[in-house]
PDB file of C-alpha atoms in Angstrom:
ATOM      1  CA  MET B   1     175.437  69.407 -70.882  1.00 91.00           C
ATOM      2  CA  PHE B   2     174.671  73.111 -70.624  1.00 96.00           C
ATOM      3  CA  THR B   3     176.553  75.966 -72.266  1.00 97.00           C
ATOM      4  CA  THR B   4     176.515  79.726 -71.766  1.00 96.00           C
ATOM      5  CA  VAL B   5     174.849  81.630 -74.608  1.00 98.00           C
ATOM      6  CA  ALA B   6     174.863  85.099 -73.026  1.00 96.00           C
ATOM      7  CA  SER B   7     175.950  86.926 -69.895  1.00 92.00           C
ATOM      8  CA  PHE B   8     174.688  90.160 -68.423  1.00 91.00           C
ATOM      9  CA  HIS B   9     175.934  92.519 -65.728  1.00 84.00           C
ATOM     10  CA  ASP B  10     172.331  93.088 -64.651  1.00 86.00           C
ATOM     11  CA  PRO B  11     170.610  89.882 -63.443  1.00 87.00           C
ATOM     12  CA  ILE B  12     167.217  91.235 -64.519  1.00 91.00           C
ATOM     13  CA  GLU B  13     168.398  91.374 -68.141  1.00 94.00           C
ATOM     14  CA  ALA B  14     169.508  87.743 -67.887  1.00 95.00           C
ATOM     15  CA  HIS B  15     166.076  86.702 -66.656  1.00 95.00           C
ATOM     16  CA  ILE B  16     164.402  88.618 -69.502  1.00 97.00           C
ATOM     17  CA  ALA B  17     166.621  86.792 -72.017  1.00 98.00           C
ATOM     18  CA  CYS B  18     165.779  83.476 -70.334  1.00 98.00           C
ATOM     19  CA  VAL B  19     162.037  84.120 -70.635  1.00 98.00           C
ATOM     20  CA  ARG B  20     162.477  85.105 -74.268  1.00 97.00           C
ATOM     21  CA  LEU B  21     164.279  81.822 -74.968  1.00 98.00           C
ATOM     22  CA  ARG B  22     161.597  79.821 -73.186  1.00 98.00           C
ATOM     23  CA  ALA B  23     158.947  81.578 -75.284  1.00 98.00           C
ATOM     24  CA  GLU B  24     160.807  80.276 -78.353  1.00 97.00           C
ATOM     25  CA  GLY B  25     160.650  76.732 -76.975  1.00 98.00           C
ATOM     26  CA  ILE B  26     164.266  76.596 -75.785  1.00 98.00           C
ATOM     27  CA  ALA B  27     164.874  75.281 -72.266  1.00 98.00           C
ATOM     28  CA  ALA B  28     166.977  77.951 -70.578  1.00 98.00           C
ATOM     29  CA  HIS B  29     168.329  78.566 -67.082  1.00 96.00           C
ATOM     30  CA  VAL B  30     169.952  81.520 -65.335  1.00 95.00           C
ATOM     31  CA  ALA B  31     173.137  81.030 -63.294  1.00 91.00           C
ATOM     32  CA  ASP B  32     174.902  83.258 -60.749  1.00 83.00           C
ATOM     33  CA  THR B  33     171.927  85.546 -60.062  1.00 78.00           C
ATOM     34  CA  HIS B  34     172.229  85.445 -56.297  1.00 64.00           C
ATOM     35  CA  MET B  35     175.986  85.860 -56.311  1.00 68.00           C
ATOM     36  CA  CYS B  36     175.768  88.911 -58.559  1.00 59.00           C
ATOM     37  CA  ARG B  37     173.068  90.493 -56.421  1.00 64.00           C
ATOM     38  CA  ALA B  38     174.823  89.792 -53.126  1.00 63.00           C
ATOM     39  CA  ASN B  39     178.287  90.757 -54.397  1.00 66.00           C
ATOM     40  CA  TRP B  40     177.546  93.319 -57.072  1.00 65.00           C
ATOM     41  CA  GLU B  41     181.176  94.462 -57.207  1.00 68.00           C
ATOM     42  CA  TRP B  42     182.190  90.969 -58.414  1.00 63.00           C
ATOM     43  CA  ARG B  43     179.888  91.004 -61.461  1.00 64.00           C
ATOM     44  CA  ARG B  44     182.605  91.834 -63.948  1.00 66.00           C
ATOM     45  CA  THR B  45     185.109  89.462 -62.361  1.00 66.00           C
ATOM     46  CA  VAL B  46     182.891  86.387 -62.628  1.00 68.00           C
ATOM     47  CA  GLY B  47     181.426  87.339 -66.003  1.00 71.00           C
ATOM     48  CA  GLY B  48     178.018  88.500 -64.824  1.00 81.00           C
ATOM     49  CA  THR B  49     174.802  86.530 -64.684  1.00 89.00           C
ATOM     50  CA  ARG B  50     174.847  83.745 -67.281  1.00 92.00           C
ATOM     51  CA  VAL B  51     172.064  82.308 -69.432  1.00 97.00           C
ATOM     52  CA  LEU B  52     172.514  78.581 -70.025  1.00 97.00           C
ATOM     53  CA  VAL B  53     170.941  76.223 -72.574  1.00 98.00           C
ATOM     54  CA  GLU B  54     171.621  72.703 -73.745  1.00 98.00           C
ATOM     55  CA  GLU B  55     174.484  72.488 -76.232  1.00 97.00           C
ATOM     56  CA  ALA B  56     172.148  71.268 -78.971  1.00 97.00           C
ATOM     57  CA  ASP B  57     170.138  74.520 -78.710  1.00 98.00           C
ATOM     58  CA  ALA B  58     173.083  76.897 -78.301  1.00 98.00           C
ATOM     59  CA  GLU B  59     173.339  78.246 -81.860  1.00 97.00           C
ATOM     60  CA  ARG B  60     169.612  78.926 -82.111  1.00 98.00           C
ATOM     61  CA  ALA B  61     169.557  80.471 -78.630  1.00 98.00           C
ATOM     62  CA  ARG B  62     172.384  82.866 -79.487  1.00 97.00           C
ATOM     63  CA  ARG B  63     170.429  84.085 -82.511  1.00 97.00           C
ATOM     64  CA  VAL B  64     167.357  84.708 -80.353  1.00 97.00           C
ATOM     65  CA  VAL B  65     169.233  86.539 -77.605  1.00 95.00           C
ATOM     66  CA  HIS B  66     171.469  88.679 -79.838  1.00 87.00           C
TER      67      HIS B  66
END
């Protein structure tokens, strides 16, 4: 099961955070990138572009991202 560890209004920032997590050995994925690019005015409504990791890695991932 995946959980959100961070969300960004700019999809590029979400992808940077995802790469940073992967560099730390944490499997991470980015969700809602295309929706936020296609419908930029909805970014705040849907919570931005999300970075997802497995629940077991969530605490560690939050420390890395924040």
